[in-house]
Coordinates of C-alpha atoms (C1' of nucleotides) in Angstrom, one line a residue:
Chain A
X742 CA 0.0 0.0 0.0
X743 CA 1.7 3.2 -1.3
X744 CA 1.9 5.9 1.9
X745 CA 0.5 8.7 -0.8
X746 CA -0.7 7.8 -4.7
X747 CA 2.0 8.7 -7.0
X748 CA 0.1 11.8 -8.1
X749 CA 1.8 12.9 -12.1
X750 CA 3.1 16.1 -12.6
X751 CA 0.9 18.5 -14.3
X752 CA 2.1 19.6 -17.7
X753 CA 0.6 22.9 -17.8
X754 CA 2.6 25.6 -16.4
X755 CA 0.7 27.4 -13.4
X756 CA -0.1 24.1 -12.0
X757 CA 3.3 22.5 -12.6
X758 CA 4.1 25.5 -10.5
X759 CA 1.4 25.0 -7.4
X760 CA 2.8 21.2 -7.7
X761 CA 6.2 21.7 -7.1
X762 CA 6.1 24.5 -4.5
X763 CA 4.1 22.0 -2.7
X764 CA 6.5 19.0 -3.6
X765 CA 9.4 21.4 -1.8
X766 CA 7.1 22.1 1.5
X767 CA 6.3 18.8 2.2
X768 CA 9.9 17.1 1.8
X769 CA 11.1 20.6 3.6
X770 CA 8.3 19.0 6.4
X771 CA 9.8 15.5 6.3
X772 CA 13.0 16.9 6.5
X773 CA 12.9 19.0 9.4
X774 CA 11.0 16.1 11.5
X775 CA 14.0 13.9 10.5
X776 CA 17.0 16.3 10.5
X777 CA 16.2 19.0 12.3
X778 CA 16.0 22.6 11.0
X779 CA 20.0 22.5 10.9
X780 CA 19.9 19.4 9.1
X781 CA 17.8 20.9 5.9
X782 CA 20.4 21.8 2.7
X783 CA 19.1 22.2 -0.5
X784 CA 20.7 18.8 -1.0
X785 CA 18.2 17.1 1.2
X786 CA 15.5 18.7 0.2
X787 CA 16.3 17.2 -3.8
X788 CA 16.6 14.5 -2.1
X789 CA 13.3 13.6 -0.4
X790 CA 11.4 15.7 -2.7
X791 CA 12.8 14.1 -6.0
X792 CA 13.3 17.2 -7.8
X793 CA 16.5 19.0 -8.7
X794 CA 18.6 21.1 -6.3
X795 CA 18.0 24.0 -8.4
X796 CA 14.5 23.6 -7.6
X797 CA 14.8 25.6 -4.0
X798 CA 16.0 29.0 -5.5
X799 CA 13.8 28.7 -9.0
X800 CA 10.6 28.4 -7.1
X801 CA 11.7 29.7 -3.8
X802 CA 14.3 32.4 -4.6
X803 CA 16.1 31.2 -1.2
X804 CA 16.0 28.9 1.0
X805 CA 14.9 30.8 4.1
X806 CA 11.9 31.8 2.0
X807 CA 10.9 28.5 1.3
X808 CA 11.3 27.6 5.0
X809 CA 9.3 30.9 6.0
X810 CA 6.5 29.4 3.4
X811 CA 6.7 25.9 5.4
X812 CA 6.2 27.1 8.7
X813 CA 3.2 29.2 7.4
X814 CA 2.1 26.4 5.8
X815 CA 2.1 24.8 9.1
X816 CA 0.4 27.7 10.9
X817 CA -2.4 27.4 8.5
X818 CA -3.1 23.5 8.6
X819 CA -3.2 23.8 12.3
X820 CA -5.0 26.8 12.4
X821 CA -7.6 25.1 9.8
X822 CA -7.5 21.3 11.5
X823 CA -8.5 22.9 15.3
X824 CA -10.9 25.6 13.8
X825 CA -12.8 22.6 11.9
X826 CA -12.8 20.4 15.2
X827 CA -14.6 23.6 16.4
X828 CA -17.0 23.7 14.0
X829 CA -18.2 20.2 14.5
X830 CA -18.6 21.1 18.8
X831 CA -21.8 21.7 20.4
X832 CA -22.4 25.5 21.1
X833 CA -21.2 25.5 24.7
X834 CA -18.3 26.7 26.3
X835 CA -17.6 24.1 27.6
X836 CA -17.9 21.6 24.6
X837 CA -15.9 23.9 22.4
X838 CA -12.9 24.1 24.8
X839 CA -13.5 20.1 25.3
X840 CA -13.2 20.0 21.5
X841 CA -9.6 22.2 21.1
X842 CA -7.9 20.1 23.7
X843 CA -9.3 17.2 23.0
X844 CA -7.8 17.8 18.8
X845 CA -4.5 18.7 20.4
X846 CA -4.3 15.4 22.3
X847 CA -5.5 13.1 19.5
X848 CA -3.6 14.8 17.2
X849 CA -3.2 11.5 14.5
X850 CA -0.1 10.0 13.9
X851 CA 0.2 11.1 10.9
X852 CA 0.8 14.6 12.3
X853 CA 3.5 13.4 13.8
X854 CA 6.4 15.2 11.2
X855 CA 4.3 18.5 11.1
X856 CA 4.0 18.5 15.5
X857 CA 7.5 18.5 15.3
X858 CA 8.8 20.8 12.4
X859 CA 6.3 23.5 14.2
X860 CA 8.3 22.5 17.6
X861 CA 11.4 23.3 15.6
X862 CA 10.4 26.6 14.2
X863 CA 9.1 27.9 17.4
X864 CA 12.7 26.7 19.0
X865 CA 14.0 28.7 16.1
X866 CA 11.8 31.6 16.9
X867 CA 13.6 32.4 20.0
X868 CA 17.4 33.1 18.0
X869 CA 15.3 34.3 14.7
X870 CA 12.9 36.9 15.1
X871 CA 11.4 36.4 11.5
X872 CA 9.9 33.3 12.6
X873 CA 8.5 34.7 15.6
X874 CA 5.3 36.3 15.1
X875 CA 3.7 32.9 13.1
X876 CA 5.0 31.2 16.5
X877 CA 4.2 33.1 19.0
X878 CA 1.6 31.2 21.2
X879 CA -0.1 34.4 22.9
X880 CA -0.3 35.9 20.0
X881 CA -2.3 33.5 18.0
X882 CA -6.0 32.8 17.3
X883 CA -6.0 29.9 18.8
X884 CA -5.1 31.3 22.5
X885 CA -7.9 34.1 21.9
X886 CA -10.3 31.5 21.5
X887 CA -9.5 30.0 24.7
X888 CA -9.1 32.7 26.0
X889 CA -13.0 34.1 25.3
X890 CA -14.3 30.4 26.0
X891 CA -12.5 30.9 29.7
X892 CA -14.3 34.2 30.1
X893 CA -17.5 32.3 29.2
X894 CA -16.7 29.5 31.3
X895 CA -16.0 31.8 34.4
X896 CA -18.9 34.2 34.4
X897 CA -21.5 31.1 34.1
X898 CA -19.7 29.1 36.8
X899 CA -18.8 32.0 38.6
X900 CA -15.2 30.6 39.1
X901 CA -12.2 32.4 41.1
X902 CA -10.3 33.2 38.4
X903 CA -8.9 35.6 35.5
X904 CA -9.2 34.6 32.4
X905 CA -5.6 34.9 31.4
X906 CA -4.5 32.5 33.8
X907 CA -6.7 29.8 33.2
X908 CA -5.8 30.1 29.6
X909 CA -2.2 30.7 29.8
X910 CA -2.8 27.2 32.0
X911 CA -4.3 25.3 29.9
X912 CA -1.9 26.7 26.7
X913 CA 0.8 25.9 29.2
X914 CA -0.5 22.3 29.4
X915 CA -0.8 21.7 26.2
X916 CA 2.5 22.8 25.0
X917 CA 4.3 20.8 27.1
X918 CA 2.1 17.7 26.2
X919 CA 4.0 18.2 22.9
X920 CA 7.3 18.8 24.3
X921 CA 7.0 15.6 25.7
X922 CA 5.4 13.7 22.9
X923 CA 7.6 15.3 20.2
X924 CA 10.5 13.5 22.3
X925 CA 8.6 10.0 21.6
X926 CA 5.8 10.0 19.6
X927 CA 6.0 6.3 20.1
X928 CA 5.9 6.3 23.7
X929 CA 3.1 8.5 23.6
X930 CA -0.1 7.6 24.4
X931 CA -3.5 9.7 23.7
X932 CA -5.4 8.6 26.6
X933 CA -2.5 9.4 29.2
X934 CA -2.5 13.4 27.8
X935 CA -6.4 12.9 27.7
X936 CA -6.6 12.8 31.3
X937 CA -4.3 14.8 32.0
X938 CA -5.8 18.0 30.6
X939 CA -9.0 16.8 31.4
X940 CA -8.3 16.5 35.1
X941 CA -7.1 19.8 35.2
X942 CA -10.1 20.9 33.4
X943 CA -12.2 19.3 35.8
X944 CA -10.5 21.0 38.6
X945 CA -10.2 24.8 37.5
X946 CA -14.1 24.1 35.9
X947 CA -15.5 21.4 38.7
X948 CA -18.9 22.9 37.7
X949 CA -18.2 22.1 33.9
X950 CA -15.5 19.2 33.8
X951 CA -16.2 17.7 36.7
X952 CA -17.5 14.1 37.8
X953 CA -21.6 15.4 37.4
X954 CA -20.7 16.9 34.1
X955 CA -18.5 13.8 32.8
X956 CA -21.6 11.8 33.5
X957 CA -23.9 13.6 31.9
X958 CA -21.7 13.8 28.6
X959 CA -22.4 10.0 28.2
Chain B
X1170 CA 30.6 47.3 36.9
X1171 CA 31.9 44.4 35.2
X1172 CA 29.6 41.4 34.5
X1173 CA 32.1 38.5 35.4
X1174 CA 35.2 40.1 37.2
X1175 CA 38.3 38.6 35.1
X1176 CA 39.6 35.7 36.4
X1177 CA 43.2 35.4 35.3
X1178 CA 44.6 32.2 32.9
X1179 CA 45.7 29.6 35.5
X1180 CA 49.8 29.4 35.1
X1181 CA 49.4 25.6 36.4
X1182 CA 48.9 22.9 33.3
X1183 CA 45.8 20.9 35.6
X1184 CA 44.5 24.2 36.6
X1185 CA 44.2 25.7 33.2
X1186 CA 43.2 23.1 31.5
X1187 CA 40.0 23.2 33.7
X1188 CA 39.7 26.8 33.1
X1189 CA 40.0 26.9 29.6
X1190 CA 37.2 24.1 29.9
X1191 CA 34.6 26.2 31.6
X1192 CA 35.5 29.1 29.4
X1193 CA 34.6 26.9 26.4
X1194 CA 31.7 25.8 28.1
X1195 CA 30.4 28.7 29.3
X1196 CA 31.2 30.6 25.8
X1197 CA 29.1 27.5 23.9
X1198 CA 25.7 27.8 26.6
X1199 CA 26.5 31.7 25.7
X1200 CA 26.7 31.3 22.1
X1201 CA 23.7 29.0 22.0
X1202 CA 21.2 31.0 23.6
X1203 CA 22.1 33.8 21.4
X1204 CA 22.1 32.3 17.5
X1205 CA 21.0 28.5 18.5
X1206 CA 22.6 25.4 18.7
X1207 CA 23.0 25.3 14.8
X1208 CA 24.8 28.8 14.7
X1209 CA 27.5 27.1 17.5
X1210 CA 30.6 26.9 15.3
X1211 CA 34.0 26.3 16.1
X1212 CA 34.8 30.0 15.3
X1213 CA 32.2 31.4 16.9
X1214 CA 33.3 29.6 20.1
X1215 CA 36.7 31.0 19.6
X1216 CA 35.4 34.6 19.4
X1217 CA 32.9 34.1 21.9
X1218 CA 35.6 32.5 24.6
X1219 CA 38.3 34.5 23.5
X1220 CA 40.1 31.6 22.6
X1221 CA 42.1 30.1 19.5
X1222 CA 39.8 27.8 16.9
X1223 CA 42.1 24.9 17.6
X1224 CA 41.4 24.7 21.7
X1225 CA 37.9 23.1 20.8
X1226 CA 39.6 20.5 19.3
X1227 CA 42.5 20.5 21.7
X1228 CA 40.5 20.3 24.6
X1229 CA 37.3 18.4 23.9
X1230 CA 38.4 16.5 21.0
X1231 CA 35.7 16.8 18.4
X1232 CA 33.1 19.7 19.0
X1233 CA 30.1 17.6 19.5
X1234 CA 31.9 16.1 22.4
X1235 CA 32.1 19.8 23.8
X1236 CA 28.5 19.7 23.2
X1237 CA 27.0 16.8 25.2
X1238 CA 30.0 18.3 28.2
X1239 CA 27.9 21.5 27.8
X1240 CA 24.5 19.7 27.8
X1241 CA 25.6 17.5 30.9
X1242 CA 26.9 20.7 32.4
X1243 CA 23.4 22.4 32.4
X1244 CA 21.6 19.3 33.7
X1245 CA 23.6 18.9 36.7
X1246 CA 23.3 22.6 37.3
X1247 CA 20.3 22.6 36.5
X1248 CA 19.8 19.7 39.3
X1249 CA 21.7 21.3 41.7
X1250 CA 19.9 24.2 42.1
X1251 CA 16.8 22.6 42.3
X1252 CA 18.3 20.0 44.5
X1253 CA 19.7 23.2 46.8
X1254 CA 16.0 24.8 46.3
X1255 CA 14.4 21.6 47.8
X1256 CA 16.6 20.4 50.9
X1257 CA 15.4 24.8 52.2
X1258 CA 12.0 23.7 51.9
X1259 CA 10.2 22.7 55.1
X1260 CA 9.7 19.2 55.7
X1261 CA 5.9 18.3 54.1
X1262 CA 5.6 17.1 51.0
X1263 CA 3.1 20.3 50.1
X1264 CA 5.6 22.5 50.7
X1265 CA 9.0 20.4 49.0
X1266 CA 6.0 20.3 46.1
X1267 CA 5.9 24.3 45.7
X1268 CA 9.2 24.9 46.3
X1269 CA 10.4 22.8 43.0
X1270 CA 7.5 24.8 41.2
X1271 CA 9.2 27.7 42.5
X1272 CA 12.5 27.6 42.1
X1273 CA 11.2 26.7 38.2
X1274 CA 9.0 30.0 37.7
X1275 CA 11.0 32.1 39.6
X1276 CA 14.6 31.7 38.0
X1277 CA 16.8 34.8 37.7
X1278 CA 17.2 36.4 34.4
X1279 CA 20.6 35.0 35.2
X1280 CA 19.4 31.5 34.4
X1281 CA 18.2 32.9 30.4
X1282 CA 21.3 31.6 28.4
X1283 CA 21.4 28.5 30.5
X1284 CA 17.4 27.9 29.7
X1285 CA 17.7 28.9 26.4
X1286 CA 20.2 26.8 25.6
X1287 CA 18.7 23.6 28.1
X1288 CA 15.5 24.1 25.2
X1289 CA 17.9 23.8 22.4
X1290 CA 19.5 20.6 23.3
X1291 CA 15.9 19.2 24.1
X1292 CA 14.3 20.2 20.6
X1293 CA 18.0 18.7 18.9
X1294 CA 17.5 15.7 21.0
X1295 CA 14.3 14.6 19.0
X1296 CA 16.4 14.2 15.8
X1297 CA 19.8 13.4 17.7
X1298 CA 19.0 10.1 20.4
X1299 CA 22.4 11.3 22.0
X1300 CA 20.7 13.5 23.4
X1301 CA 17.9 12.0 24.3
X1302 CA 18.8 10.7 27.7
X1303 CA 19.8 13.9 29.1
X1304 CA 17.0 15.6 27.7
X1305 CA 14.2 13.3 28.7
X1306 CA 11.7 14.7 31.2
X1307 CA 10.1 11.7 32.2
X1308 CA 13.5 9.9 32.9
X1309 CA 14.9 12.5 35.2
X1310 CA 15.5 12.6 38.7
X1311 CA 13.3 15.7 38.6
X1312 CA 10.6 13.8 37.6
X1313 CA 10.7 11.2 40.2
X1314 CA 10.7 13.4 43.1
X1315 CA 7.8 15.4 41.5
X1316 CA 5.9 12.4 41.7
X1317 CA 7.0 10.7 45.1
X1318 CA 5.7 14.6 46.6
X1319 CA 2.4 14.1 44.2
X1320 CA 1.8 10.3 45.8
X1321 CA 2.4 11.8 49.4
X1322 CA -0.3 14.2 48.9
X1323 CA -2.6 12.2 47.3
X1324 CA -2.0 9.5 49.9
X1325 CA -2.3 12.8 52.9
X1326 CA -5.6 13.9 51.2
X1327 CA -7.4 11.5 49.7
X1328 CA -7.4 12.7 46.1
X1329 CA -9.6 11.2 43.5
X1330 CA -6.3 10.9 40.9
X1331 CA -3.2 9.0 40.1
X1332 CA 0.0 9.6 40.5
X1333 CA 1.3 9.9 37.0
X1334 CA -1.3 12.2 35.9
X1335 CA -0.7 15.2 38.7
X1336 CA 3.4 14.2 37.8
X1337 CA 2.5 14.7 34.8
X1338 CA 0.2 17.8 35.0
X1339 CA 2.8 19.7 37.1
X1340 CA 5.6 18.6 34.7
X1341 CA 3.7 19.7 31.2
X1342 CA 2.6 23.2 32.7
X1343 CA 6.0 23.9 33.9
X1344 CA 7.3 23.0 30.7
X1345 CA 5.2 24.9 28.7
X1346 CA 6.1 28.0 31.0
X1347 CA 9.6 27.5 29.9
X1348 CA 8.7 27.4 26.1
X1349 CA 6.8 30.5 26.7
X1350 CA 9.2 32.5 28.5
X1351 CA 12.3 31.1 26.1
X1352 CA 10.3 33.2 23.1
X1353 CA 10.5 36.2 24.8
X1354 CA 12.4 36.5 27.9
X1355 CA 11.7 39.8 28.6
X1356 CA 8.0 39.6 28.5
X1357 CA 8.1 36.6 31.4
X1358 CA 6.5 38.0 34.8
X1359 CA 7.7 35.1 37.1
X1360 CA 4.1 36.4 39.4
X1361 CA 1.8 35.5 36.3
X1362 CA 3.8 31.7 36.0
X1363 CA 3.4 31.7 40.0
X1364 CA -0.2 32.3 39.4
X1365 CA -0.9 29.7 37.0
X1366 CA 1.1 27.0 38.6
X1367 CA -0.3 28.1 42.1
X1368 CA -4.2 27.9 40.6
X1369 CA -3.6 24.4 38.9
X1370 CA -2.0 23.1 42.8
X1371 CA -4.9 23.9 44.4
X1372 CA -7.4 22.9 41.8
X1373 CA -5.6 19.4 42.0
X1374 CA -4.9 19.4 45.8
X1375 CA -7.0 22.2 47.3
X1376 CA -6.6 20.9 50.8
X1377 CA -2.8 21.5 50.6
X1378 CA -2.8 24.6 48.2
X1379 CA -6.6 25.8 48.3
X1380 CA -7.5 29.1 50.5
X1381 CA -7.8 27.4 53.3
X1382 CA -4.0 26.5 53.4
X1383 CA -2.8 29.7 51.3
X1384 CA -3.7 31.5 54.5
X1385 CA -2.7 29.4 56.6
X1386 CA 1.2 29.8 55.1
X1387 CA 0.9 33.3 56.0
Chain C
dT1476 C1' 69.7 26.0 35.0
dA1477 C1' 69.2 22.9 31.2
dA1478 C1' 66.6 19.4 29.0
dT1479 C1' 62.3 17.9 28.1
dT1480 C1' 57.5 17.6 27.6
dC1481 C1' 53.4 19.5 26.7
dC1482 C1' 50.2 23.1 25.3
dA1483 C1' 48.3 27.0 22.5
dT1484 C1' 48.1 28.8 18.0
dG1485 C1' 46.2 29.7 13.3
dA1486 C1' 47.2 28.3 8.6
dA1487 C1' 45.9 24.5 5.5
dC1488 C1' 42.7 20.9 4.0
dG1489 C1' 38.8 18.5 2.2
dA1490 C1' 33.9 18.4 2.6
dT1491 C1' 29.6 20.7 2.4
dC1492 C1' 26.9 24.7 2.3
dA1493 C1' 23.6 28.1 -0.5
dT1494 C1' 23.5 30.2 -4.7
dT1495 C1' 24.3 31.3 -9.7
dC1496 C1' 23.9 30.3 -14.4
dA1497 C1' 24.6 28.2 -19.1
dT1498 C1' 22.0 24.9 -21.4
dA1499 C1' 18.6 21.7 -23.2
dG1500 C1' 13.9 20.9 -23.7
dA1501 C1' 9.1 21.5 -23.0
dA1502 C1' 5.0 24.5 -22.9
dT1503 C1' 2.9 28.4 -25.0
dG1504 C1' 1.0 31.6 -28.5
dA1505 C1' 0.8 33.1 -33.3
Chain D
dT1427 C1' 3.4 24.3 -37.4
dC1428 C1' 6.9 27.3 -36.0
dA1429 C1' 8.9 30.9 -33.3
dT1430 C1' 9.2 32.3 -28.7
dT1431 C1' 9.2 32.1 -23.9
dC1432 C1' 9.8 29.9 -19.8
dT1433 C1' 11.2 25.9 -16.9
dA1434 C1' 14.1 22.2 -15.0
dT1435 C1' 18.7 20.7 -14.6
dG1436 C1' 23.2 20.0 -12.4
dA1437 C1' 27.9 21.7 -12.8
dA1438 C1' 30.6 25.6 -11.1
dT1439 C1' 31.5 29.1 -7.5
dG1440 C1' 32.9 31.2 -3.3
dA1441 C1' 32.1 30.9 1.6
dT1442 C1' 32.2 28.4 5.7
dC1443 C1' 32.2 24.3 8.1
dG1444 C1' 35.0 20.8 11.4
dT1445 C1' 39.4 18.9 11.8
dT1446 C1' 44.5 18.3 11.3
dC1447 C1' 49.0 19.6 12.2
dA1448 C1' 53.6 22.0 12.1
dT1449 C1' 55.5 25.4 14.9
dG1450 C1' 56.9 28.5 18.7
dG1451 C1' 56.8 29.0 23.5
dA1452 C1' 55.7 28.1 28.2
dA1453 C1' 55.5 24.9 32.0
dT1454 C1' 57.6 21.0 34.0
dT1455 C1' 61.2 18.0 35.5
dA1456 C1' 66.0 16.6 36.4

DNA sequence: TAATTCCATGAACGATCATTCATAGAATGA
DNA sequence: TCATTCTATGAATGATCGTTCATGGAATTA
C-alpha cells in the first residue's frame, strides 16, 4: 500500500508550478522532522522531494523563503485542522474548549512530522525573530479563543479566576504535552494526555469538567 | 561594573586546562542561547571565549563532544539548584512540592542563556538520540521526586487521581512555562507563571494549596 | 639552570553549504 | 506548425564548516 498515490506532474505551467512549491514544502516538512531545521540543505531537500537542487531558488528564490513558506504552511493547517474540530462542537463553552484540547491530544499519527517541524520553528523563533510572530503562542488565534471560551466559562460558573490565567494554563498544558510527545511519539499515548488536561479541566471548571458533568456527557 | 570580574589564565597545566574548559563551556551555553545550537561553530566559540579555533579541538576533542559536556553541564546545574531549592524547603511534601514549582517560575534572568540553551539541546534531542537521555523529562530525577511529593499528597488527602497524571500535569505546565518565557524572555512575569502553577495546585490538591491553606502559610 | 615535555596557536585541508547560471527541452501563443 | 518564452537541470563558484597539524613558546622535570 503506497503511503500517498504517485500523483503525475501537471504539464501545464501554473499548476506544474502549485505542484512543485508544494512538492518542496512537504519534503522541507519530512525533512525537518527527521534532521532538524539545521539538518535541511538544498541537498536534502532534492533528495526527499525528488526534484532538482535548483528547484529551491527557482521556485523559492532562497531557502529561508521556502522555510518561511513551510512554517506558514504549518500555521495554516493547524489553524484550519483545530478551527474545523470547532465547527463540529456543540455550542457551549464548555464543549468547544472540550473539543480544542481534545484535537490537540489526539492529534493523529500522521501529524507526527508537522507537530515537530512547528516544535522546531518555534525553537528557532527564540534566536530568529522572523519566525517569531507565526510562533508566537499568545499571539495566535488559537489562544484568543480559549481565552473568550475561559471568560465564558468563568462568568456562568462563577469561578475564582482571571481569564488569562486559566488560559495561559491550559496553553501551558498543552504545549508541554508536545514537548513531551515530540521526544517520543511512540511512547506516547493519547489517553495518558487525555486525562491529564481533562483532570485539570475538571479541577479549574468542577462545575463544567467535573464528575456530574462527565456523566452527563455520556 | 563588570559582568564577570576577570579571572586570570591559570599558570598551572591541571588548573588551566580546567579553566579553559569552563570558558569553552560557558562561551558555547553563551553562544547557543544567542544564535542557536545550529549557529554554535567552532569560530564562533573562539570569538565568543576568546580563545584560538584549535582549543575546541585541543581540549574536547571533536566539537560535539564539547557539546554533550555542555548539555551535561546544564543538567547537573540545572539539578543542583533545584536540589539546593528543595533540601530549604520545610519538611511536608506540600511544601518540598511548591518549592520545585518555584524555584522553576521564579529563575533569575541570570538563568536565560542556560534555559535557552537547556530548550535547544531538548528540541536537537528529538532528531539526535544522543541526546535523548539527558534531555528526557520523564526519565529525570526531577521527575521522580515530582511524583513521590504528588503520591504523598494524594495518599495525605485522599485525592480522586493517580500519580502519574498530577506528575504529569505539574511537569507539562511547567514545561510549557519555559517554552513560553524562552520566546521572549523579557516579556516573562515570574508572578503571572506563579499564578498559574499556584491555581492548577490547588485545583488538583485544594486541601494542601486551596485558600484554606494559602492562609494558613501566611 | 638545562633538558624535556606539553600546550596554544592559526594556517591549511577537504567536505559541504547556498546560490548562480549556461544549457537543453518543454509549454505556450501566433 | 513554427517561433518564442519559460522551466528544469546540475555543474561551477565562493564561503564556511570541522578537523588536522607544524610550529613556537611556556610549564615542568631533572
Amino acid at each position: 500500500m503506497p503511503a500517498q498515490e504517485p500523483v503525475a506532474r501537471p504539464r501545464r505551467r501554473d499548476e506544474a508550478k502549485i505542484y512543485f512549491r508544494r512538492k518542496l514544502i512537504d519534503a522541507a516538512i519530512e525533512a525537518i522532522a527527521r534532521h532538524g531545521l539545521s539538518g535541511v540543505s538544498v541537498s536534502r531537500l532534492a533528495e526527499y522531494s525528488g526534484l532538482a537542487r535548483g528547484m529551491v531558488n527557482l521556485h523559492f528564490d532562497r531557502k529561508d523563503r521556502l522555510l518561511h513558506e513551510v512554517l506558514k504552511h504549518l500555521a495554516d493547517a493547524y489553524r484550519a485542522s483545530w478551527q474545523e474540530a470547532l465547527s463540529r462542537a456543540a455550542d457551549e463553552p464548555a464543549a468547544r474548549l472540550w473539543a480544542l484540547v481534545e484535537h490537540d491530544v489526539a492529534r493523529k499519527a500522521h501529524d507526527d512530522s508537522a507537530l515537530i517541524a512547528w516544535l522546531a520553528f518555534r525553537q528557532e523563533a527564540i534566536t530568529n525573530p522572523a519566525y517569531r510572530p507565526l510562533c508566537d503562542t499568545r499571539e495566535s488565534a488559537f489562544f484568543g479563543t480559549v481565552k473568550s471560551l475561559c471568560a465564558a466559562l468563568i462568568k456562568d460558573g462563577g469561578y475564582d479566576i482571571k481569564v488569562e490565567t486559566a488560559a495561559l494554563g491550559i496553553t501551558f498544558l498543552l504545549e508541554g504535552l508536545w514537548l513531551d510527545w515530540s521526544l517520543d511519539p511512540q511512547r506516547y499515548r493519547p489517553a495518558s494526555g487525555r486525562v491529564v488536561c481533562r483532570t485539570h479541566l475538571a479541577a479549574i471548571f468542577p462545575r463544567h469538567f467535573g464528575k456530574a458533568a462527565r456523566a452527563a456527557d455520556g
